[in-house]
C-alpha cells in the first residue's frame, strides 16, 4: 500500500472514502447492486465477444492492435465488476 493510501481514513464500509468513486460503484453497492452487476457483466461479455469475432475475422495490423487492447480492457472490466461485492455495502445505515 502506498504512503498516500496509508493516510486515508477508513470508513465504516471498509473503503478508504466511504463513497463510490464512480457512478457504477455507487450503483453496484446499492440495493439493486446484484441486478446492476448482472446487466453490466452481460454487456461487457457481449461487447468482448463481438470484438473477438471481428478480430478473428481479420483486421489490419494497426486495427488488430487497437482491438486487442480494447478486448483486454473489456475482460479486465468484466473481472473487476464480477468480483465486486454487489449490494453488500452499507452506506451510512
Coordinates of N, CA, C and O in Angstrom, one line a residue, residues 11-60:
X11 N -13.6 4.3 6.2 CA -15.0 4.5 6.5 C -15.5 3.2 7.1 O -14.9 2.1 7.0
X12 N -16.7 3.2 7.6 CA -17.3 2.1 8.2 C -17.6 0.9 7.3 O -17.7 -0.2 7.7
X13 N -17.6 1.2 5.9 CA -17.9 0.1 5.0 C -16.6 -0.5 4.5 O -16.6 -1.3 3.6
X14 N -15.5 -0.1 5.0 CA -14.2 -0.8 4.6 C -13.5 -0.1 3.4 O -12.4 -0.5 3.1
X15 N -14.1 0.9 2.9 CA -13.5 1.6 1.8 C -12.7 2.8 2.3 O -13.0 3.2 3.5
X16 N -11.8 3.3 1.6 CA -11.0 4.4 2.1 C -11.8 5.7 2.2 O -11.6 6.5 3.0
X17 N -12.8 5.8 1.3 CA -13.6 7.1 1.3 C -15.0 7.0 1.9 O -15.5 8.0 2.2
X18 N -15.6 5.8 1.9 CA -16.9 5.7 2.3 C -18.0 6.0 1.3 O -19.1 5.9 1.6
X19 N -17.5 6.3 0.1 CA -18.4 6.5 -1.0 C -17.8 5.9 -2.3 O -16.6 5.7 -2.4
X20 N -18.7 5.7 -3.3 CA -18.2 5.1 -4.5 C -17.4 6.2 -5.3 O -17.8 7.3 -5.3
X21 N -16.3 5.8 -5.9 CA -15.6 6.7 -6.7 C -16.2 6.9 -8.1 O -15.9 7.9 -8.7
X22 N -17.1 6.1 -8.5 CA -17.8 6.2 -9.8 C -19.2 6.0 -9.6 O -19.7 5.3 -8.6
X23 N -20.0 6.4 -10.5 CA -21.5 6.1 -10.5 C -21.7 4.6 -10.5 O -22.6 4.1 -9.8
X24 N -20.9 3.9 -11.3 CA -21.1 2.4 -11.3 C -20.9 1.8 -10.0 O -21.6 0.9 -9.5
X25 N -19.8 2.2 -9.3 CA -19.5 1.7 -8.0 C -20.7 2.0 -7.0 O -21.0 1.1 -6.2
X26 N -21.2 3.2 -7.1 CA -22.4 3.5 -6.2 C -23.5 2.6 -6.5 O -24.2 2.1 -5.6
X27 N -23.8 2.4 -7.8 CA -25.0 1.5 -8.2 C -24.7 0.1 -7.8 O -25.6 -0.6 -7.3
X28 N -23.5 -0.4 -7.9 CA -23.2 -1.8 -7.5 C -23.3 -2.0 -6.0 O -23.7 -3.0 -5.6
X29 N -23.0 -0.9 -5.3 CA -23.1 -1.0 -3.8 C -24.5 -0.8 -3.3 O -24.8 -0.9 -2.1
X30 N -25.4 -0.3 -4.2 CA -26.8 0.0 -3.7 C -27.7 -1.2 -3.6 O -27.2 -2.4 -3.8
X31 N -28.9 -1.0 -3.3 CA -29.9 -2.1 -3.1 C -30.1 -2.9 -4.3 O -30.5 -4.1 -4.2
X32 N -29.9 -2.4 -5.5 CA -30.1 -3.1 -6.8 C -28.8 -3.6 -7.3 O -28.7 -3.9 -8.5
X33 N -27.8 -3.6 -6.5 CA -26.4 -3.9 -6.9 C -26.3 -5.2 -7.7 O -25.5 -5.3 -8.7
X34 N -26.9 -6.3 -7.3 CA -26.8 -7.6 -8.0 C -27.3 -7.5 -9.4 O -26.7 -8.0 -10.4
X35 N -28.5 -6.8 -9.6 CA -29.0 -6.6 -10.9 C -28.1 -5.8 -11.8 O -27.9 -6.1 -12.9
X36 N -27.6 -4.7 -11.2 CA -26.6 -3.8 -12.0 C -25.4 -4.7 -12.4 O -24.9 -4.6 -13.5
X37 N -24.9 -5.5 -11.5 CA -23.8 -6.3 -11.7 C -24.1 -7.3 -12.9 O -23.3 -7.5 -13.8
X38 N -25.2 -8.0 -12.9 CA -25.6 -8.9 -13.9 C -25.7 -8.2 -15.3 O -25.2 -8.7 -16.3
X39 N -26.4 -7.1 -15.3 CA -26.5 -6.4 -16.6 C -25.2 -5.8 -17.1 O -25.0 -5.9 -18.3
X40 N -24.4 -5.3 -16.2 CA -23.1 -4.8 -16.6 C -22.2 -5.9 -17.1 O -21.5 -5.7 -18.2
X41 N -22.1 -7.0 -16.4 CA -21.2 -8.1 -16.9 C -21.7 -8.7 -18.2 O -20.9 -9.1 -19.1
X42 N -23.0 -8.8 -18.4 CA -23.6 -9.3 -19.6 C -23.2 -8.3 -20.8 O -22.8 -8.8 -21.9
X43 N -23.3 -7.0 -20.6 CA -23.0 -6.1 -21.6 C -21.5 -6.2 -21.9 O -21.1 -6.2 -23.1
X44 N -20.6 -6.2 -20.9 CA -19.2 -6.3 -21.2 C -18.8 -7.6 -21.9 O -18.0 -7.6 -22.8
X45 N -19.4 -8.7 -21.5 CA -19.2 -10.0 -22.2 C -19.7 -10.0 -23.6 O -19.0 -10.5 -24.5
X46 N -20.8 -9.4 -23.9 CA -21.3 -9.2 -25.3 C -20.4 -8.4 -26.1 O -20.0 -8.8 -27.2
X47 N -19.9 -7.3 -25.6 CA -19.0 -6.4 -26.4 C -17.7 -7.1 -26.6 O -17.1 -7.0 -27.7
X48 N -17.2 -7.9 -25.6 CA -15.9 -8.6 -25.8 C -16.1 -9.7 -26.9 O -15.2 -9.9 -27.7
X49 N -17.2 -10.4 -26.8 CA -17.5 -11.4 -27.8 C -17.6 -10.9 -29.2 O -17.0 -11.4 -30.2
X50 N -18.3 -9.8 -29.4 CA -18.4 -9.1 -30.7 C -17.0 -8.6 -31.2 O -16.7 -8.8 -32.4
X51 N -16.2 -8.1 -30.3 CA -14.9 -7.6 -30.7 C -14.0 -8.8 -31.1 O -13.3 -8.7 -32.1
X52 N -14.1 -9.8 -30.3 CA -13.3 -11.0 -30.6 C -13.7 -11.6 -32.0 O -12.8 -12.0 -32.8
X53 N -15.0 -11.6 -32.3 CA -15.4 -12.0 -33.7 C -14.8 -11.2 -34.8 O -14.3 -11.7 -35.8
X54 N -14.7 -9.9 -34.6 CA -14.1 -9.0 -35.5 C -12.6 -9.3 -35.7 O -12.1 -9.4 -36.8
X55 N -12.0 -9.5 -34.5 CA -10.5 -9.9 -34.6 C -10.3 -11.2 -35.3 O -9.3 -11.3 -36.1
X56 N -11.1 -12.2 -35.0 CA -11.0 -13.5 -35.6 C -11.2 -13.5 -37.1 O -10.7 -14.2 -37.9
X57 N -12.1 -12.5 -37.5 CA -12.4 -12.4 -39.0 C -11.3 -11.8 -39.7 O -11.2 -11.9 -40.9
X58 N -10.4 -11.1 -39.0 CA -9.2 -10.5 -39.7 C -9.3 -9.0 -39.7 O -10.3 -8.4 -40.2
X59 N -8.3 -8.3 -39.2 CA -8.2 -6.9 -39.2 C -6.8 -6.5 -39.6 O -5.9 -7.2 -39.4
X60 N -6.7 -5.3 -40.2 CA -5.3 -4.8 -40.5 C -4.5 -4.8 -39.2 O -5.1 -4.6 -38.1

